[in-house]
Amino acid sequence: MAKTTAAEQAQPIAPELAPNAHVARQYEAWVYPAPIMDLAAPEHKNRRDGGDFERNFYTYWPDREKREDLDVLVAGCGSNAAARYAYNHPQARVTGLDLSAASLAHEAYLKDKHNLANLTLQQGRLEDVAKLGKTFDFIDCSGVLHHLPDPVSGLRALGEVLKPDGTIAIMVYGQYGRTGVYMLQEMFRLMELGQTPQDVEMVKHTLASLPASHAVQDYARRTRDTKYDAGLVDNFLHRQDRAYTTTQCVQFAEDAGLKFMSWWDNVLYYPEGQLKLASPLYKKISTLPEKDIWAYMELYNGTLGQHAFTVCRKERAESSYTLDFDSDALLDYTPAARAVEVAAKPGTPEGSICLRRGEYPVFTLSPIVSAIYKQIDGNKTVRECMAASGVAAQLGSDAEQLAATRTAFRYLWRLGHIFLRLPAAA
Ligand SMILES: C[S@@+](CC[C@H](N)C(=O)[O-])C[C@H]1O[C@@H](n2cnc3c(N)ncnc32)[C@H](O)[C@@H]1O
């Protein structure tokens, strides 16, 4: 934790924010993230928050048709996120909640600029969210819970205002990928740095002079936060932050009386996109229990500085969001593409297609999986995709065809190349 200077301590904090005073002071002085001045500008127009329900709807509600008229809470909204949700989802009713009046002032600027009548802004602690007297279908809480003095009671408070079939999308820091960040935080503590502009200059000097082999370098290159002062404070001079392993994320949800549902992005947590399928390592890892696979892949990957996942209330039926790859139920799921086909890379085998998703490298599917993937149109079921692909003859007996179907769809889902939709709830 960075040192608090006398000037910072003198900054007044409303009594109701007192339990979070360190964090509140920081985000008054260093508004995060960098304020966006125009959500309609070309560089922002098509951007969505990582947890946005438009991108991840079938992860959050695999048994539902997409809908927009949701009650949304952006808990710890910072300077932009609540306005961005309201702007991108005009039918949704969005509430932005934050400790920081300075951050909310920028959200209010965006609200005025874009006439966001569907946005309500509220200063306060998310621990006290029940005082709003509202409940929500969807709660986005990204980069916030790890800054609470007691993250479990904060998450529990969010669970209490979640509708019974609602979803909370959470992003918290990942432990191993931030090893270098915590080394620097400790260095700056030894230097007795606070959060003044001079202290930020010292952070910049340090980053510029560190050995190329330092554990923070990969993280520092990849994050946008090293490009501006509030981002540097947020990472290296924070008053209060902690990080989680995959196992701790699952435990976090349970400790808060909620249920862990899924990761937003499977490719990070399964070996299919990271290990060669023919390798002895893959064969060994893929036999582990699911939660051990996640823990293993986090250690194997080594660079996950964030974990993004969803949780829901305990009473929500598991059958409304749990995928079953082991029973025939899989045949009635409807796959929806999450990647786009791109021009084949040189040397791509005959019949194979290449897929791109977001910023991940282009991925080549085998000819059989390519034939199946080409049938995915968001309407056909798994059974129908298999029939239309014409690959059955290459797969052998009925039992072998069924086994190959399971393998192919689990593989595509673990790569993050498809969503799988469950038959609509009765
Ligand atoms: C790192 S920023 C993330 C902002 C936003 N969620 C985003 O992803 O752009 C953390 C924000 O959470 C707010 N915050 C921290 N603790 C909070 C709490 N207990 N209740 C409400 N807001 C909180 C801070 O004021 C800050 O604006």
Coordinates of C-alpha atoms and ligand atoms in Angstrom, one line a residue:
M1 CA 0.0 0.0 0.0
A2 CA 1.4 3.4 -0.9
K3 CA 2.0 6.0 1.8
T4 CA -0.7 8.7 2.4
T5 CA 0.8 12.2 2.5
A6 CA -0.5 14.8 5.0
A7 CA -2.0 16.8 2.1
E8 CA -3.9 13.7 0.9
Q9 CA -5.2 13.0 4.4
A10 CA -6.5 16.5 4.6
Q11 CA -8.8 16.0 1.6
P12 CA -12.3 15.8 3.0
I13 CA -14.2 12.5 2.6
A14 CA -18.0 12.2 3.2
P15 CA -18.7 10.3 6.4
E16 CA -20.6 7.5 4.6
L17 CA -17.5 6.8 2.5
A18 CA -15.2 6.7 5.5
P19 CA -14.6 2.9 5.6
N20 CA -13.1 3.2 2.0
A21 CA -11.4 6.6 2.6
H22 CA -8.0 5.6 1.1
V23 CA -9.5 4.4 -2.1
A24 CA -12.0 7.2 -2.3
R25 CA -9.2 9.8 -2.0
Q26 CA -7.2 8.1 -4.7
Y27 CA -10.0 8.1 -7.3
E28 CA -10.9 11.7 -6.4
A29 CA -7.4 12.8 -7.3
W30 CA -6.7 10.3 -10.1
V31 CA -9.8 9.7 -12.1
Y32 CA -9.7 6.3 -13.8
P33 CA -9.8 5.3 -16.6
A34 CA -8.7 8.1 -18.9
P35 CA -11.9 10.1 -19.5
I36 CA -13.5 9.7 -22.9
M37 CA -14.8 13.0 -24.3
D38 CA -17.1 11.7 -27.1
L39 CA -18.6 8.2 -27.1
A40 CA -19.5 8.7 -30.7
A41 CA -15.9 9.3 -31.9
P42 CA -14.8 6.7 -34.4
E43 CA -12.2 5.2 -31.9
H44 CA -14.9 4.7 -29.3
K45 CA -18.1 4.1 -31.3
N46 CA -17.9 0.3 -31.6
R47 CA -16.1 -0.3 -28.3
R48 CA -17.8 -2.3 -25.6
D49 CA -16.8 -2.9 -22.0
G50 CA -15.2 -6.4 -21.7
G51 CA -18.2 -7.7 -19.7
D52 CA -20.8 -6.1 -22.0
F53 CA -23.9 -8.3 -22.2
E54 CA -24.2 -7.7 -25.9
R55 CA -20.8 -9.5 -26.4
N56 CA -21.3 -12.2 -23.9
F57 CA -25.1 -12.7 -23.7
Y58 CA -25.1 -16.4 -24.3
T59 CA -22.4 -16.9 -21.7
Y60 CA -24.5 -15.1 -19.1
W61 CA -27.9 -16.5 -20.2
P62 CA -27.4 -19.5 -22.5
D63 CA -31.1 -20.4 -22.3
R64 CA -32.4 -17.0 -23.3
E65 CA -33.1 -15.0 -26.4
K66 CA -31.1 -11.8 -26.5
R67 CA -32.8 -8.8 -24.9
E68 CA -31.8 -5.3 -24.2
D69 CA -34.4 -3.9 -21.8
L70 CA -32.4 -4.9 -18.7
D71 CA -31.9 -3.2 -15.3
V72 CA -28.1 -2.7 -15.2
L73 CA -25.8 -1.7 -12.4
V74 CA -22.3 -0.6 -13.1
A75 CA -20.8 -1.0 -9.7
G76 CA -17.6 1.1 -9.4
C77 CA -18.3 2.7 -12.8
G78 CA -15.2 5.0 -12.8
S79 CA -15.3 7.8 -15.4
N80 CA -16.8 6.2 -18.5
A81 CA -18.3 2.7 -18.1
A82 CA -21.9 3.6 -16.9
A83 CA -22.3 6.2 -19.7
R84 CA -20.9 3.7 -22.2
Y85 CA -23.5 1.1 -21.2
A86 CA -26.3 3.6 -21.4
Y87 CA -25.1 4.9 -24.8
N88 CA -24.7 1.4 -26.3
H89 CA -28.0 0.1 -24.8
P90 CA -30.7 2.7 -25.1
Q91 CA -33.4 0.3 -24.0
A92 CA -31.5 -0.6 -20.7
R93 CA -32.0 1.3 -17.5
V94 CA -28.4 1.9 -16.3
T95 CA -27.3 2.9 -12.8
G96 CA -23.7 4.0 -12.3
L97 CA -22.4 3.8 -8.7
D98 CA -19.0 5.0 -7.5
L99 CA -17.1 6.4 -4.5
S100 CA -15.6 9.1 -6.6
A101 CA -17.4 12.4 -7.2
A102 CA -14.8 13.3 -9.8
S103 CA -15.4 10.2 -11.8
L104 CA -19.1 10.6 -11.6
A105 CA -18.7 14.2 -12.8
H106 CA -17.3 12.9 -16.0
E107 CA -20.0 10.3 -16.3
A108 CA -22.5 13.2 -15.9
Y109 CA -20.7 15.1 -18.7
L110 CA -21.1 12.1 -21.0
K111 CA -24.8 11.8 -19.9
D112 CA -25.4 15.4 -20.9
K113 CA -23.4 15.2 -24.1
H114 CA -25.3 12.2 -25.4
N115 CA -28.7 12.8 -23.8
L116 CA -28.6 9.6 -21.8
A117 CA -32.0 9.7 -20.2
N118 CA -31.6 6.0 -19.3
L119 CA -28.6 6.7 -17.0
T120 CA -28.8 7.4 -13.2
L121 CA -25.6 8.2 -11.3
Q122 CA -25.1 7.7 -7.7
Q123 CA -22.2 8.4 -5.3
G124 CA -21.7 5.8 -2.7
R125 CA -20.1 2.5 -1.6
L126 CA -21.1 -0.6 -3.4
E127 CA -21.2 -2.2 0.0
D128 CA -24.3 0.0 0.7
V129 CA -25.9 -0.7 -2.7
A130 CA -29.1 -1.9 -1.0
K131 CA -29.8 1.7 -0.1
L132 CA -30.6 2.4 -3.7
G133 CA -33.8 0.3 -3.3
K134 CA -33.4 -1.3 -6.7
T135 CA -32.7 -4.8 -8.1
F136 CA -30.8 -5.6 -11.3
D137 CA -30.8 -8.2 -14.1
F138 CA -27.1 -7.5 -14.8
I139 CA -24.3 -6.1 -12.7
D140 CA -20.9 -5.2 -14.2
C141 CA -18.2 -4.9 -11.6
S142 CA -14.9 -4.6 -13.3
G143 CA -11.6 -3.8 -11.6
V144 CA -13.3 -2.8 -8.3
L145 CA -13.8 -5.7 -5.8
H146 CA -10.1 -6.2 -5.4
H147 CA -9.9 -2.6 -4.0
L148 CA -12.4 -3.2 -1.2
P149 CA -11.3 -3.6 2.4
D150 CA -13.6 -6.7 2.5
P151 CA -14.3 -7.9 -1.0
V152 CA -16.5 -10.8 0.2
S153 CA -19.0 -8.5 1.9
G154 CA -18.9 -6.2 -1.2
L155 CA -19.8 -9.1 -3.5
R156 CA -22.4 -10.3 -1.1
A157 CA -24.0 -6.9 -1.2
L158 CA -24.1 -7.1 -5.0
G159 CA -25.7 -10.5 -4.8
E160 CA -28.5 -9.1 -2.6
V161 CA -29.6 -6.7 -5.2
L162 CA -29.4 -9.2 -8.1
K163 CA -32.6 -10.5 -9.5
P164 CA -33.0 -14.3 -9.0
D165 CA -32.1 -15.0 -12.6
G166 CA -29.6 -12.2 -12.9
T167 CA -25.9 -12.4 -13.7
I168 CA -22.9 -10.5 -12.2
A169 CA -19.9 -10.1 -14.5
I170 CA -16.7 -9.6 -12.5
M171 CA -13.2 -8.8 -13.3
V172 CA -10.5 -9.0 -10.6
Y173 CA -6.8 -9.0 -10.7
G174 CA -5.0 -12.3 -11.5
Q175 CA -2.2 -13.1 -9.0
Y176 CA 0.6 -14.6 -11.1
G177 CA 0.4 -12.3 -14.0
R178 CA 0.8 -9.3 -11.6
T179 CA 3.9 -10.6 -9.8
G180 CA 6.0 -7.9 -11.2
V181 CA 3.4 -5.2 -10.3
Y182 CA 3.5 -6.3 -6.7
M183 CA 7.3 -6.2 -6.7
L184 CA 7.2 -2.6 -7.9
Q185 CA 4.5 -1.7 -5.3
E186 CA 6.9 -3.0 -2.7
M187 CA 9.8 -1.0 -4.1
F188 CA 7.7 2.2 -4.0
R189 CA 6.6 1.5 -0.5
L190 CA 10.3 1.2 0.5
M191 CA 10.9 4.6 -1.2
E192 CA 7.9 6.0 0.8
L193 CA 6.2 7.2 -2.3
G194 CA 2.6 8.6 -1.9
Q195 CA 0.4 9.5 -4.9
T196 CA 1.7 13.0 -5.8
P197 CA 2.7 14.0 -9.3
Q198 CA 6.3 13.8 -8.2
D199 CA 5.8 10.3 -7.0
V200 CA 4.3 9.4 -10.4
E201 CA 7.4 10.8 -12.1
M202 CA 9.5 8.5 -9.9
V203 CA 7.4 5.5 -11.1
K204 CA 8.1 6.6 -14.7
H205 CA 11.9 6.9 -14.0
T206 CA 11.8 3.4 -12.4
L207 CA 9.9 1.8 -15.3
A208 CA 12.3 3.4 -17.8
S209 CA 15.4 2.1 -16.0
L210 CA 14.3 -1.5 -15.0
P211 CA 16.2 -4.4 -16.5
A212 CA 14.6 -5.8 -19.7
S213 CA 14.3 -9.1 -17.9
H214 CA 12.3 -7.7 -14.9
A215 CA 9.1 -9.6 -14.1
V216 CA 7.0 -6.5 -14.7
Q217 CA 8.1 -5.9 -18.3
D218 CA 5.6 -8.1 -20.1
Y219 CA 2.7 -6.8 -18.1
A220 CA 3.9 -3.2 -18.6
R221 CA 4.0 -3.6 -22.3
R222 CA 0.6 -5.1 -22.6
T223 CA -1.5 -2.8 -20.3
R224 CA -2.8 0.6 -21.4
D225 CA -2.4 1.7 -17.8
T226 CA 1.3 2.5 -18.2
K227 CA 0.5 5.1 -20.8
Y228 CA -1.1 7.7 -18.5
D229 CA -0.6 9.0 -15.0
A230 CA -3.9 7.8 -13.4
G231 CA -3.2 4.3 -14.8
L232 CA 0.3 4.3 -13.2
V233 CA -1.1 5.3 -9.9
D234 CA -3.8 2.6 -10.2
N235 CA -1.3 -0.1 -10.8
F236 CA 1.8 0.9 -8.9
L237 CA 0.8 3.3 -6.1
H238 CA -2.5 1.9 -5.1
R239 CA -3.7 2.3 -1.6
Q240 CA -5.4 -1.1 -1.5
D241 CA -5.4 -4.0 -3.9
R242 CA -5.2 -7.8 -3.9
A243 CA -5.2 -10.4 -6.6
Y244 CA -6.8 -13.8 -7.1
T245 CA -5.9 -17.2 -8.5
T246 CA -8.6 -19.2 -10.4
T247 CA -9.2 -21.3 -7.3
Q248 CA -9.7 -18.2 -5.2
C249 CA -12.1 -16.7 -7.7
V250 CA -14.4 -19.8 -7.3
Q251 CA -14.0 -19.6 -3.5
F252 CA -14.7 -15.8 -3.6
A253 CA -18.1 -16.5 -5.2
E254 CA -18.9 -19.2 -2.7
D255 CA -17.8 -17.1 0.3
A256 CA -20.2 -14.4 -0.8
G257 CA -23.1 -16.9 -0.9
L258 CA -23.2 -17.0 -4.7
K259 CA -22.4 -19.5 -7.4
F260 CA -19.5 -19.4 -9.9
M261 CA -20.9 -19.8 -13.4
S262 CA -18.2 -19.5 -16.0
W263 CA -15.2 -17.6 -17.4
W264 CA -15.9 -15.0 -20.0
D265 CA -13.2 -16.3 -22.2
N266 CA -12.6 -20.1 -22.1
V267 CA -9.4 -20.1 -24.3
L268 CA -7.4 -18.7 -21.3
Y269 CA -8.5 -21.5 -19.0
Y270 CA -8.4 -24.6 -21.1
P271 CA -5.4 -26.3 -22.8
E272 CA -7.0 -26.6 -26.3
G273 CA -5.8 -23.2 -27.5
Q274 CA -2.4 -23.4 -25.7
L275 CA -1.1 -27.0 -25.9
K276 CA -0.6 -29.2 -28.9
L277 CA -3.4 -31.8 -28.8
A278 CA -1.0 -34.6 -29.6
S279 CA 1.4 -33.7 -26.8
P280 CA 1.8 -35.9 -23.7
L281 CA 1.2 -32.8 -21.6
Y282 CA -2.3 -32.2 -23.2
K283 CA -3.2 -35.8 -22.7
K284 CA -2.3 -35.6 -19.0
I285 CA -3.9 -32.2 -18.3
S286 CA -7.1 -32.9 -20.1
T287 CA -7.9 -35.8 -17.7
L288 CA -7.8 -33.5 -14.6
P289 CA -11.0 -32.2 -12.9
E290 CA -12.2 -29.0 -14.5
K291 CA -11.1 -26.7 -11.6
D292 CA -7.6 -28.2 -11.7
I293 CA -7.4 -27.6 -15.4
W294 CA -8.1 -23.9 -14.8
A295 CA -5.5 -23.7 -12.0
Y296 CA -3.0 -25.6 -14.2
M297 CA -3.6 -23.3 -17.2
E298 CA -3.2 -20.2 -15.1
L299 CA 0.2 -21.5 -13.9
Y300 CA 1.1 -22.6 -17.4
N301 CA 0.1 -19.3 -19.1
G302 CA 1.9 -17.3 -16.4
T303 CA 0.7 -13.9 -17.7
L304 CA -3.0 -13.6 -16.7
G305 CA -3.1 -10.3 -14.9
Q306 CA -6.9 -10.4 -14.7
H307 CA -9.6 -13.0 -14.2
A308 CA -13.1 -12.3 -15.7
F309 CA -16.0 -14.5 -14.7
T310 CA -19.7 -14.6 -14.0
V311 CA -21.6 -15.4 -10.8
C312 CA -25.2 -15.8 -10.0
R313 CA -27.5 -16.4 -7.0
K314 CA -27.7 -19.8 -5.5
E315 CA -31.3 -20.3 -6.3
R316 CA -30.8 -19.8 -10.1
A317 CA -31.3 -23.3 -11.6
E318 CA -27.9 -24.7 -12.7
S319 CA -29.6 -26.2 -15.7
S320 CA -30.1 -22.7 -17.0
Y321 CA -26.4 -22.1 -17.5
T322 CA -24.5 -25.3 -17.1
L323 CA -23.4 -27.1 -20.3
D324 CA -23.4 -30.9 -20.3
F325 CA -20.9 -32.4 -22.8
D326 CA -21.4 -35.9 -21.5
S327 CA -25.1 -36.6 -22.2
D328 CA -27.1 -36.6 -25.4
A329 CA -28.5 -33.2 -24.3
L330 CA -25.6 -31.7 -26.2
L331 CA -27.2 -32.6 -29.5
D332 CA -30.0 -30.2 -28.9
Y333 CA -27.8 -27.2 -28.1
T334 CA -27.5 -24.5 -30.7
P335 CA -24.0 -23.3 -31.4
A336 CA -23.4 -19.6 -32.3
A337 CA -20.2 -18.4 -33.9
R338 CA -18.0 -16.2 -31.8
A339 CA -15.1 -16.0 -34.3
V340 CA -14.9 -14.9 -37.9
E341 CA -13.4 -16.8 -40.8
V342 CA -10.4 -15.1 -42.3
A343 CA -8.2 -15.8 -45.4
A344 CA -6.3 -19.0 -45.0
K345 CA -2.7 -18.7 -43.8
P346 CA 0.0 -20.1 -46.3
G347 CA 0.4 -23.8 -45.8
T348 CA -3.2 -24.3 -44.4
P349 CA -4.3 -27.9 -45.2
E350 CA -6.9 -28.5 -47.9
G351 CA -10.4 -28.2 -46.3
S352 CA -9.2 -26.3 -43.2
I353 CA -10.4 -22.8 -42.3
C354 CA -8.7 -20.1 -40.3
L355 CA -10.5 -18.2 -37.6
R356 CA -9.9 -14.9 -35.8
R357 CA -11.4 -13.7 -32.6
G358 CA -10.5 -10.3 -31.2
E359 CA -6.8 -9.8 -30.7
Y360 CA -5.9 -13.5 -30.5
P361 CA -3.7 -15.0 -33.2
V362 CA -5.4 -16.6 -36.2
F363 CA -6.3 -20.2 -35.4
T364 CA -6.5 -23.1 -38.0
L365 CA -9.1 -25.8 -37.6
S366 CA -8.7 -29.4 -38.9
P367 CA -10.6 -30.2 -42.1
I368 CA -13.3 -32.2 -40.1
V369 CA -13.8 -29.5 -37.5
S370 CA -13.8 -26.9 -40.3
A371 CA -16.6 -28.7 -42.1
I372 CA -18.7 -28.7 -38.9
Y373 CA -17.8 -25.1 -38.1
K374 CA -19.1 -24.0 -41.5
Q375 CA -22.5 -25.2 -40.6
I376 CA -22.8 -23.1 -37.5
D377 CA -25.3 -20.4 -38.3
G378 CA -27.0 -19.7 -34.9
N379 CA -30.1 -21.6 -35.9
K380 CA -29.0 -25.2 -36.5
T381 CA -28.6 -27.5 -33.5
V382 CA -25.4 -29.5 -32.9
R383 CA -27.3 -32.6 -34.3
E384 CA -28.3 -30.6 -37.4
C385 CA -24.8 -29.1 -37.9
M386 CA -23.3 -32.6 -37.8
A387 CA -25.8 -34.0 -40.3
A388 CA -25.3 -31.0 -42.7
S389 CA -21.5 -31.2 -42.5
G390 CA -21.4 -34.6 -44.2
V391 CA -18.5 -35.7 -42.0
A392 CA -20.4 -38.7 -40.5
A393 CA -18.9 -41.2 -43.0
Q394 CA -15.4 -40.3 -41.9
L395 CA -16.2 -40.9 -38.2
G396 CA -17.1 -44.5 -38.1
S397 CA -19.9 -46.2 -36.0
D398 CA -22.8 -44.3 -34.3
A399 CA -20.9 -44.4 -31.0
E400 CA -17.8 -43.1 -32.7
Q401 CA -19.8 -40.3 -34.3
L402 CA -21.3 -39.3 -31.0
A403 CA -17.9 -39.3 -29.3
A404 CA -16.5 -37.2 -32.2
T405 CA -19.4 -34.7 -31.9
R406 CA -18.8 -34.2 -28.2
T407 CA -15.0 -33.7 -28.8
A408 CA -15.5 -31.3 -31.6
F409 CA -18.1 -29.0 -29.9
R410 CA -16.3 -29.1 -26.5
Y411 CA -13.1 -28.2 -28.4
L412 CA -14.7 -25.2 -30.2
W413 CA -16.3 -24.0 -27.0
R414 CA -13.1 -24.3 -25.0
L415 CA -11.3 -22.4 -27.7
G416 CA -13.9 -19.6 -27.3
H417 CA -14.9 -19.9 -31.0
I418 CA -18.5 -20.7 -30.2
F419 CA -21.2 -20.0 -27.7
L420 CA -23.5 -22.9 -27.0
R421 CA -27.2 -22.1 -26.4
L422 CA -29.4 -24.3 -24.4
P423 CA -32.9 -25.1 -25.5
A424 CA -35.2 -22.3 -24.2
A425 CA -36.5 -22.7 -20.7
A426 CA -39.9 -24.3 -20.6
Ligands
LIG1 C1 -10.1 0.7 -11.5 S1 -11.5 1.7 -11.5 C2 -12.6 0.8 -12.6 C3 -13.6 1.6 -13.2 C4 -14.6 0.9 -14.2 N1 -15.2 -0.2 -13.5 C5 -13.9 0.5 -15.4 O1 -13.7 -0.7 -15.6 O2 -13.6 1.3 -16.2 C6 -12.2 1.4 -9.9 C7 -13.4 2.3 -9.6 O3 -14.1 1.7 -8.5 C8 -14.5 2.7 -7.6 N2 -14.6 2.0 -6.3 C9 -13.7 1.5 -5.5 N3 -14.2 1.0 -4.4 C10 -15.5 1.2 -4.5 C11 -16.6 0.9 -3.6 N4 -16.4 0.3 -2.4 N5 -17.8 1.3 -3.9 C12 -18.0 1.9 -5.1 N6 -17.0 2.3 -6.0 C13 -15.8 1.9 -5.6 C14 -13.4 3.7 -7.7 O4 -13.8 5.0 -7.2 C15 -13.0 3.7 -9.1 O5 -13.7 4.7 -9.9

